[in-house]
Amino acid sequence: MGDDTLTDPVHGGLRNEVRDRFVAVNGDHAMSSEDDAYVREHFVEAPPGATRLMLDGRLPLPSYVLGDGTAMVPADHGRLAELAGGLDRLHDWFVAFWEGDEAAGEREWQAYLSGQHAGLREVSPVRIRQVAERVAEARAALDLLRRDPHDPIGRGMLGEAVDGVIAVPGLDAMLLPMTAYDRLRAGGPTIRERWVDAPRAAYLTPAPPVWPLRTERLLLRPHELGDADAFVTAWGSEEWTSLLLSRPMNRAEVVEMVRRRTERGDGTFLGLAVTTLDGTVVGDSILHLQGTGLSEAEIGWTVLPEHAGRGYATEAARAVLRLGFEHYGLRRIMANLDVRNERSAALCERLGMRREVHRIADFWSKGEWTSSYEYALLREEWRAARG
Ligand SMILES: CC(C)(COP(=O)(O)OP(=O)(O)OC[C@H]1O[C@@H](n2cnc3c(N)ncnc32)[C@H](O)[C@@H]1OP(=O)(O)O)[C@@H](O)C(=O)NCCC(=O)NCCS
């Protein structure tokens, strides 16, 4: 079919007309073979029947025209007309999403018809509105974060704009990857580069602190492979691991756990060795950044049995809280623990954390449904407690 329309003078003429209209909207920029491959991956060839409808302003112009002149449209190009109850109803159905602001509805309809939403995974009025809302939210967030990169409102807004919150989709999920051609027609960065990639790099990518952290008696630093030896006995003990999610591990498994923790990853998970000032490993600590705008983290700790009861876990945790609030600008740090873990609960209380949640039989651990506590501390509470 594609080849027939290429050689058929009637269709060929229409094709040129579509291309001319496309160039009038987007400018005359060359599509490279990489651009063509990207478009073939995410779009489909416009069916011959759609050409006339595109030219008559009843269906959107192509999202792309390949180097060989093939018009490409989203796979669901005609789907909105079906949802609207037919092509004749499409316009009224579409603009109704901007009820109360007819001018905006008409503007959006024209943008839709001109194929300007090529960067959206799903081209629909709901998505067009959501993308516009999320871009406005990202813009407002960046204004706040430029003044204070730890501004909690800015972090929340940017997190929602980029990654979404529960049922609110973020730009990262709503936008396609896009291609170099999109940069040419935008005359600058693509919508994804501007509102997902750049803000993520600037404000949603944790930067490593300067190691080690030093306290009165301890050093905290990212794990090194050699740390494994110190953990083998404790992590292999049924009793010591009884209130942890992990089962007792043999030496090879402990070595592998430590090795994994040494992998840098995306910087959201910190696995730290806690040592005395002379380098003796006394325990470990974790901080896992998460939540909207990476503004929250879960903290975790262990102290080896031979070093327990001396306040090392408390001292190390205080340093990790400080790292979280001051360096990472976190808004909230929480800990989850088995309710039977009295020593861990006592540690939370010593740190000034608040028991916010007592979940009953909420998680499965080692053959039984187990209850848990969630303790948490907000940045302002932590600051106030430090005076
Ligand atoms: C949870 C865990 C880290 C708590 O260890 P811990 O030894 O009780 O905690 P610390 O190192 O902070 O030591 C506190 C104790 O030292 C005492 N202490 C002595 N010197 C101290 C000092 N300078 N500062 C503070 N406390 C001091 C405290 O009074 C306290 O003792 P107490 O509980 O008898 O009153 C430890 O039990 C553990 O690793 N358990 C196994 C793994 C685990 O369950 N991890 C937690 C998963 S949620």
Short mmCIF file of C-alpha atoms and ligand atoms in Angstrom, two decimals:
data_model
loop_
_atom_site.label_atom_id
_atom_site.label_comp_id
_atom_site.label_asym_id
_atom_site.label_seq_id
_atom_site.Cartn_x
_atom_site.Cartn_y
_atom_site.Cartn_z
CA MET A 1 0.00 0.00 0.00
CA GLY A 2 2.78 2.40 0.97
CA ASP A 3 4.58 1.81 -2.33
CA ASP A 4 1.39 2.29 -4.37
CA THR A 5 0.70 5.64 -2.78
CA LEU A 6 4.29 6.67 -3.40
CA THR A 7 3.94 6.18 -7.15
CA ASP A 8 0.29 7.07 -7.50
CA PRO A 9 0.21 10.67 -8.81
CA VAL A 10 -2.96 11.60 -6.88
CA HIS A 11 -1.68 10.33 -3.56
CA GLY A 12 1.82 11.50 -4.37
CA GLY A 13 0.47 15.03 -4.90
CA LEU A 14 -1.40 14.92 -1.60
CA ARG A 15 1.71 13.66 0.08
CA ASN A 16 3.65 16.65 -1.16
CA GLU A 17 0.89 18.92 0.03
CA VAL A 18 1.01 17.35 3.48
CA ARG A 19 4.76 17.76 3.51
CA ASP A 20 4.48 21.43 2.51
CA ARG A 21 1.99 22.05 5.30
CA PHE A 22 4.25 20.21 7.72
CA VAL A 23 7.25 22.33 6.70
CA ALA A 24 5.16 25.50 7.03
CA VAL A 25 4.47 24.57 10.65
CA ASN A 26 7.80 23.07 11.66
CA GLY A 27 10.37 24.70 9.39
CA ASP A 28 12.48 22.88 6.82
CA HIS A 29 14.87 20.77 8.88
CA ALA A 30 16.58 17.61 7.69
CA MET A 31 15.70 14.29 9.30
CA SER A 32 18.79 12.15 9.89
CA SER A 33 18.68 8.35 9.69
CA GLU A 34 18.72 8.29 13.54
CA ASP A 35 15.70 10.59 13.59
CA ASP A 36 13.92 8.32 11.07
CA ALA A 37 14.67 5.25 13.20
CA TYR A 38 13.36 6.97 16.34
CA VAL A 39 10.15 7.99 14.57
CA ARG A 40 9.61 4.51 13.11
CA GLU A 41 9.93 3.12 16.63
CA HIS A 42 7.29 5.39 18.15
CA PHE A 43 4.95 6.34 15.28
CA VAL A 44 3.18 4.69 12.35
CA GLU A 45 2.78 5.65 8.71
CA ALA A 46 -0.27 7.82 8.13
CA PRO A 47 -2.93 5.66 6.49
CA PRO A 48 -3.73 6.91 2.95
CA GLY A 49 -7.29 7.78 3.96
CA ALA A 50 -5.99 10.18 6.60
CA THR A 51 -4.14 12.44 4.14
CA ARG A 52 -7.19 14.29 2.85
CA LEU A 53 -8.55 14.65 6.39
CA MET A 54 -5.25 16.14 7.56
CA LEU A 55 -5.27 18.66 4.73
CA ASP A 56 -8.89 19.56 5.43
CA GLY A 57 -8.07 20.30 9.07
CA ARG A 58 -10.14 17.41 10.41
CA LEU A 59 -7.26 15.29 11.73
CA PRO A 60 -3.85 16.51 12.97
CA LEU A 61 -1.01 16.99 10.52
CA PRO A 62 1.77 14.40 10.81
CA SER A 63 3.98 14.41 13.86
CA TYR A 64 6.99 13.83 11.60
CA VAL A 65 7.79 13.48 7.90
CA LEU A 66 10.62 11.03 7.32
CA GLY A 67 13.61 11.77 5.12
CA ASP A 68 11.88 9.95 2.23
CA GLY A 69 8.70 12.00 2.62
CA THR A 70 6.62 9.41 4.54
CA ALA A 71 4.11 11.09 6.84
CA MET A 72 4.15 9.61 10.34
CA VAL A 73 1.40 9.88 12.92
CA PRO A 74 0.76 8.48 16.42
CA ALA A 75 -0.60 4.93 16.37
CA ASP A 76 -3.88 6.24 17.80
CA HIS A 77 -4.17 9.12 15.32
CA GLY A 78 -7.87 8.53 14.63
CA ARG A 79 -8.78 7.32 18.11
CA LEU A 80 -9.97 10.65 19.50
CA ALA A 81 -12.53 10.92 16.70
CA GLU A 82 -13.91 7.56 17.81
CA LEU A 83 -14.06 8.72 21.44
CA ALA A 84 -15.79 11.92 20.32
CA GLY A 85 -18.47 9.89 18.53
CA GLY A 86 -17.26 10.65 15.00
CA LEU A 87 -15.03 13.09 13.14
CA ASP A 88 -17.79 15.68 12.91
CA ARG A 89 -17.97 15.86 16.68
CA LEU A 90 -14.24 15.88 17.31
CA HIS A 91 -13.79 19.67 17.50
CA ASP A 92 -16.63 20.26 19.98
CA TRP A 93 -15.63 17.29 22.10
CA PHE A 94 -12.03 18.46 22.15
CA VAL A 95 -12.59 22.12 23.06
CA ALA A 96 -15.04 21.14 25.85
CA PHE A 97 -11.96 20.23 27.91
CA TRP A 98 -11.22 23.98 28.09
CA GLU A 99 -14.78 24.83 29.16
CA GLY A 100 -15.03 28.41 30.34
CA ASP A 101 -12.06 29.54 28.24
CA GLU A 102 -13.12 29.17 24.64
CA ALA A 103 -10.13 31.07 23.27
CA ALA A 104 -7.80 28.60 24.98
CA GLY A 105 -9.84 25.69 23.64
CA GLU A 106 -9.54 27.00 20.07
CA ARG A 107 -5.83 27.67 20.51
CA GLU A 108 -5.30 24.15 21.75
CA TRP A 109 -7.38 22.74 18.93
CA GLN A 110 -5.17 24.53 16.39
CA ALA A 111 -2.02 23.28 18.12
CA TYR A 112 -3.48 19.77 18.11
CA LEU A 113 -4.38 19.97 14.39
CA SER A 114 -0.93 21.24 13.48
CA GLY A 115 0.65 18.11 15.01
CA GLN A 116 2.52 20.14 17.64
CA HIS A 117 2.16 17.51 20.33
CA ALA A 118 4.64 15.08 18.81
CA GLY A 119 6.44 14.79 22.16
CA LEU A 120 3.44 13.32 24.01
CA ARG A 121 3.12 9.58 24.46
CA GLU A 122 -0.63 9.93 24.30
CA VAL A 123 -2.10 12.84 22.38
CA SER A 124 -5.40 13.61 24.08
CA PRO A 125 -6.98 16.72 25.62
CA VAL A 126 -6.50 15.28 29.12
CA ARG A 127 -2.80 14.70 28.54
CA ILE A 128 -2.33 18.06 26.80
CA ARG A 129 -3.81 19.78 29.85
CA GLN A 130 -1.78 17.68 32.28
CA VAL A 131 1.48 18.41 30.44
CA ALA A 132 0.72 22.14 30.49
CA GLU A 133 -0.08 21.99 34.23
CA ARG A 134 3.07 20.03 35.04
CA VAL A 135 5.25 22.41 32.97
CA ALA A 136 3.75 25.40 34.82
CA GLU A 137 4.40 23.59 38.10
CA ALA A 138 8.01 22.84 37.12
CA ARG A 139 8.54 26.48 36.14
CA ALA A 140 7.25 27.70 39.52
CA ALA A 141 9.32 25.06 41.35
CA LEU A 142 12.51 26.11 39.58
CA ASP A 143 11.91 29.73 40.64
CA LEU A 144 11.85 28.58 44.26
CA LEU A 145 14.75 26.14 43.96
CA ARG A 146 17.06 28.64 42.27
CA ARG A 147 16.79 30.70 45.45
CA ASP A 148 17.03 27.70 47.80
CA PRO A 149 17.78 24.22 46.37
CA HIS A 150 16.35 22.69 49.57
CA ASP A 151 13.05 24.59 49.52
CA PRO A 152 10.54 21.91 50.55
CA ILE A 153 7.68 23.36 48.51
CA GLY A 154 9.91 23.62 45.45
CA ARG A 155 11.06 20.01 45.91
CA GLY A 156 7.47 18.79 46.21
CA MET A 157 6.32 20.72 43.16
CA LEU A 158 9.29 19.67 41.05
CA GLY A 159 8.93 16.05 42.14
CA GLU A 160 5.29 16.03 41.13
CA ALA A 161 6.00 17.82 37.83
CA VAL A 162 8.80 15.49 36.78
CA ASP A 163 7.88 12.13 38.34
CA GLY A 164 4.23 12.51 39.31
CA VAL A 165 2.56 11.63 42.60
CA ILE A 166 0.44 8.48 42.91
CA ALA A 167 -2.34 9.01 40.33
CA VAL A 168 -0.91 12.28 38.97
CA PRO A 169 1.39 11.42 36.07
CA GLY A 170 4.64 13.37 35.75
CA LEU A 171 6.30 14.72 32.63
CA ASP A 172 8.84 11.90 32.51
CA ALA A 173 6.05 9.37 32.01
CA MET A 174 3.94 11.53 29.71
CA LEU A 175 6.66 12.59 27.28
CA LEU A 176 8.42 10.55 24.62
CA PRO A 177 12.24 10.53 24.53
CA MET A 178 12.23 12.81 21.44
CA THR A 179 15.00 13.15 18.90
CA ALA A 180 17.57 15.62 17.55
CA TYR A 181 15.06 16.76 14.92
CA ASP A 182 12.78 17.97 17.75
CA ARG A 183 15.58 20.21 18.96
CA LEU A 184 15.87 21.71 15.49
CA ARG A 185 12.19 22.44 15.16
CA ALA A 186 11.98 23.78 18.71
CA GLY A 187 14.99 26.02 17.99
CA GLY A 188 16.45 24.91 21.32
CA PRO A 189 16.09 22.18 23.94
CA THR A 190 13.12 19.84 23.63
CA ILE A 191 10.32 19.99 26.17
CA ARG A 192 11.79 16.87 27.81
CA GLU A 193 15.29 18.33 27.98
CA ARG A 194 13.96 21.57 29.42
CA TRP A 195 11.44 20.28 31.95
CA VAL A 196 12.65 16.76 32.81
CA ASP A 197 16.35 16.28 32.09
CA ALA A 198 17.70 19.68 33.18
CA PRO A 199 15.66 19.96 36.42
CA ARG A 200 16.43 16.36 37.30
CA ALA A 201 20.17 16.96 36.87
CA ALA A 202 20.07 20.22 38.81
CA TYR A 203 17.74 19.40 41.70
CA LEU A 204 16.73 15.73 41.72
CA THR A 205 20.14 14.06 41.46
CA PRO A 206 21.83 13.64 44.84
CA ALA A 207 25.40 14.90 44.91
CA PRO A 208 27.79 12.85 47.07
CA PRO A 209 29.04 14.54 50.24
CA VAL A 210 32.68 14.74 51.24
CA TRP A 211 33.68 11.48 52.96
CA PRO A 212 34.25 10.44 55.65
CA LEU A 213 31.72 11.95 58.05
CA ARG A 214 33.46 12.41 61.38
CA THR A 215 31.89 12.36 64.83
CA GLU A 216 33.48 12.42 68.25
CA ARG A 217 34.35 8.71 68.22
CA LEU A 218 33.44 7.50 64.71
CA LEU A 219 33.99 7.77 60.98
CA LEU A 220 31.28 7.00 58.42
CA ARG A 221 32.23 6.27 54.82
CA PRO A 222 30.87 4.31 51.84
CA HIS A 223 31.53 0.61 52.10
CA GLU A 224 34.78 -0.88 50.86
CA LEU A 225 35.12 -4.52 49.80
CA GLY A 226 37.32 -5.26 52.81
CA ASP A 227 34.47 -4.37 55.22
CA ALA A 228 32.85 -7.75 54.63
CA ASP A 229 35.14 -9.61 57.06
CA ALA A 230 33.84 -7.60 60.01
CA PHE A 231 30.22 -8.46 59.20
CA VAL A 232 30.49 -12.19 58.51
CA THR A 233 29.81 -13.44 62.03
CA ALA A 234 26.91 -11.11 62.91
CA TRP A 235 25.14 -11.33 59.54
CA GLY A 236 25.49 -15.11 59.70
CA SER A 237 23.81 -15.31 63.09
CA GLU A 238 20.19 -16.39 63.30
CA GLU A 239 19.67 -14.50 66.53
CA TRP A 240 21.25 -11.21 65.46
CA THR A 241 19.36 -11.11 62.12
CA SER A 242 16.07 -12.31 63.65
CA LEU A 243 14.44 -8.88 63.51
CA LEU A 244 15.93 -7.88 60.17
CA LEU A 245 14.24 -8.69 56.87
CA SER A 246 17.32 -10.55 55.64
CA ARG A 247 17.95 -14.14 56.60
CA PRO A 248 21.32 -15.23 57.99
CA MET A 249 23.93 -15.03 55.23
CA ASN A 250 27.02 -17.11 54.62
CA ARG A 251 30.39 -15.50 53.95
CA ALA A 252 29.96 -15.36 50.18
CA GLU A 253 26.58 -13.68 50.58
CA VAL A 254 27.97 -11.09 53.00
CA VAL A 255 30.84 -10.35 50.59
CA GLU A 256 28.29 -9.95 47.79
CA MET A 257 26.06 -7.68 49.92
CA VAL A 258 29.00 -5.41 50.66
CA ARG A 259 30.10 -5.45 47.00
CA ARG A 260 26.63 -4.40 45.87
CA ARG A 261 26.64 -1.56 48.34
CA THR A 262 29.92 -0.30 46.89
CA GLU A 263 28.27 0.18 43.49
CA ARG A 264 27.59 3.86 43.11
CA GLY A 265 24.17 3.58 41.44
CA ASP A 266 22.18 6.77 41.05
CA GLY A 267 23.21 8.16 44.41
CA THR A 268 19.85 7.55 46.11
CA PHE A 269 21.12 4.66 48.25
CA LEU A 270 23.97 5.15 50.70
CA GLY A 271 25.48 2.06 52.33
CA LEU A 272 27.98 3.22 54.94
CA ALA A 273 30.50 1.50 57.14
CA VAL A 274 30.72 2.91 60.66
CA THR A 275 34.24 2.66 62.10
CA THR A 276 36.08 3.93 65.12
CA LEU A 277 38.69 6.62 64.50
CA ASP A 278 41.34 3.88 64.16
CA GLY A 279 39.32 2.22 61.37
CA THR A 280 37.74 -0.71 63.27
CA VAL A 281 34.35 -1.47 61.72
CA VAL A 282 31.65 -1.35 64.43
CA GLY A 283 28.50 -1.38 62.33
CA ASP A 284 26.78 0.06 59.32
CA SER A 285 24.22 2.62 58.40
CA ILE A 286 22.03 3.20 55.38
CA LEU A 287 20.17 6.17 53.99
CA HIS A 288 17.76 5.57 51.12
CA LEU A 289 16.53 8.75 49.44
CA GLN A 290 13.00 8.48 48.10
CA GLY A 291 9.60 10.14 47.87
CA THR A 292 8.35 13.12 45.89
CA GLY A 293 11.27 15.29 44.85
CA LEU A 294 13.61 12.88 46.69
CA SER A 295 12.82 14.93 49.77
CA GLU A 296 12.48 12.00 52.14
CA ALA A 297 14.70 9.11 53.19
CA GLU A 298 14.61 5.90 55.15
CA ILE A 299 17.41 5.47 57.65
CA GLY A 300 18.71 2.11 58.87
CA TRP A 301 21.40 0.89 61.26
CA THR A 302 23.17 -2.03 62.82
CA VAL A 303 25.92 -2.24 65.39
CA LEU A 304 27.96 -5.40 65.70
CA PRO A 305 27.23 -7.30 68.95
CA GLU A 306 30.72 -6.81 70.35
CA HIS A 307 30.34 -3.02 69.96
CA ALA A 308 26.71 -2.66 71.16
CA GLY A 309 25.70 -0.75 74.27
CA ARG A 310 28.22 2.07 73.87
CA GLY A 311 26.10 4.56 71.98
CA TYR A 312 27.84 3.99 68.64
CA ALA A 313 24.59 3.41 66.74
CA THR A 314 23.14 6.60 68.21
CA GLU A 315 26.24 8.63 67.39
CA ALA A 316 26.38 7.30 63.82
CA ALA A 317 22.65 7.84 63.26
CA ARG A 318 22.93 11.46 64.43
CA ALA A 319 25.60 12.02 61.77
CA VAL A 320 23.39 10.41 59.13
CA LEU A 321 20.39 12.54 60.13
CA ARG A 322 22.54 15.61 59.85
CA LEU A 323 23.79 14.49 56.44
CA GLY A 324 20.21 13.95 55.31
CA PHE A 325 18.86 17.26 56.52
CA GLU A 326 21.84 19.50 55.82
CA HIS A 327 23.57 18.02 52.81
CA TYR A 328 20.62 16.41 50.99
CA GLY A 329 18.10 19.00 52.16
CA LEU A 330 15.62 16.32 53.18
CA ARG A 331 12.29 17.30 54.60
CA ARG A 332 11.62 14.07 56.51
CA ILE A 333 13.61 11.03 57.57
CA MET A 334 11.90 7.87 58.73
CA ALA A 335 12.74 4.44 60.06
CA ASN A 336 10.75 1.23 59.70
CA LEU A 337 11.19 -1.53 62.24
CA ASP A 338 9.76 -4.74 63.53
CA VAL A 339 7.76 -3.89 66.69
CA ARG A 340 9.69 -6.58 68.56
CA ASN A 341 12.93 -4.68 67.93
CA GLU A 342 12.98 -2.85 71.23
CA ARG A 343 16.59 -1.72 70.94
CA SER A 344 15.93 -0.18 67.56
CA ALA A 345 12.77 1.54 68.86
CA ALA A 346 14.78 2.87 71.82
CA LEU A 347 17.35 4.20 69.37
CA CYS A 348 14.62 6.02 67.42
CA GLU A 349 13.37 7.57 70.67
CA ARG A 350 16.91 8.64 71.65
CA LEU A 351 17.21 10.36 68.29
CA GLY A 352 14.03 12.32 68.93
CA MET A 353 12.07 10.53 66.22
CA ARG A 354 8.30 10.29 66.60
CA ARG A 355 6.42 7.00 66.41
CA GLU A 356 3.91 7.87 63.71
CA VAL A 357 2.60 4.51 62.64
CA HIS A 358 1.97 1.17 64.28
CA ARG A 359 1.02 -1.23 61.52
CA ILE A 360 -0.54 -4.50 62.60
CA ALA A 361 0.62 -7.67 60.84
CA ASP A 362 1.57 -5.66 57.75
CA PHE A 363 4.64 -7.45 56.48
CA TRP A 364 5.75 -11.01 55.93
CA SER A 365 9.03 -11.89 57.59
CA LYS A 366 10.56 -15.29 58.15
CA GLY A 367 7.38 -17.32 58.19
CA GLU A 368 4.98 -14.95 59.91
CA TRP A 369 2.95 -11.79 59.48
CA THR A 370 4.78 -9.20 61.48
CA SER A 371 3.78 -5.81 62.88
CA SER A 372 5.90 -2.72 62.36
CA TYR A 373 6.51 0.82 63.59
CA GLU A 374 7.34 3.80 61.47
CA TYR A 375 9.27 6.53 63.23
CA ALA A 376 9.91 9.89 61.58
CA LEU A 377 11.54 13.25 62.11
CA LEU A 378 10.95 16.46 60.15
CA ARG A 379 13.77 18.85 59.33
CA GLU A 380 12.29 21.69 61.39
CA GLU A 381 11.93 19.37 64.41
CA TRP A 382 15.52 18.27 64.06
CA ARG A 383 16.66 21.90 63.84
CA ALA A 384 14.55 22.95 66.81
CA ALA A 385 15.94 20.11 68.93
CA ARG A 386 19.48 21.24 68.15
CA GLY A 387 18.59 24.73 69.34
C1 LIG B 1 19.35 -1.76 66.87
C2 LIG B 1 20.76 -1.66 67.34
C3 LIG B 1 21.60 -0.94 66.29
C4 LIG B 1 20.81 -0.88 68.67
O1 LIG B 1 22.10 -0.96 69.23
P1 LIG B 1 22.43 -0.34 70.67
O2 LIG B 1 23.72 -0.86 71.09
O3 LIG B 1 21.27 -0.50 71.58
O4 LIG B 1 22.53 1.23 70.37
P2 LIG B 1 23.74 2.21 70.66
O5 LIG B 1 24.97 1.76 69.99
O6 LIG B 1 23.26 3.56 70.35
O7 LIG B 1 23.92 2.07 72.22
C5 LIG B 1 22.96 2.51 73.14
C6 LIG B 1 23.22 1.90 74.46
O8 LIG B 1 24.53 2.27 74.88
C7 LIG B 1 24.47 3.01 76.10
N1 LIG B 1 25.53 4.02 76.02
C8 LIG B 1 26.74 3.90 76.58
N2 LIG B 1 27.49 4.95 76.25
C9 LIG B 1 26.76 5.76 75.51
C10 LIG B 1 26.98 6.99 74.88
N3 LIG B 1 28.17 7.61 74.96
N4 LIG B 1 25.99 7.55 74.15
C11 LIG B 1 24.79 6.96 74.06
N5 LIG B 1 24.52 5.77 74.62
C12 LIG B 1 25.49 5.18 75.35
C13 LIG B 1 23.06 3.52 76.17
O9 LIG B 1 22.66 3.77 77.48
C14 LIG B 1 22.31 2.38 75.55
O10 LIG B 1 22.18 1.35 76.43
P3 LIG B 1 20.78 0.84 77.02
O11 LIG B 1 19.92 0.50 75.83
O12 LIG B 1 21.13 -0.34 77.84
O13 LIG B 1 20.26 2.01 77.77
C15 LIG B 1 21.37 -3.06 67.63
O14 LIG B 1 20.56 -3.69 68.59
C16 LIG B 1 21.47 -3.97 66.42
O15 LIG B 1 22.33 -3.79 65.58
N6 LIG B 1 20.59 -4.98 66.31
C17 LIG B 1 20.61 -5.96 65.27
C18 LIG B 1 20.33 -5.38 63.93
C19 LIG B 1 19.03 -4.61 63.94
O16 LIG B 1 18.03 -5.10 64.44
N7 LIG B 1 19.05 -3.39 63.33
C20 LIG B 1 17.92 -2.50 63.31
C21 LIG B 1 16.94 -2.86 62.28
S1 LIG B 1 15.54 -1.81 62.35
#
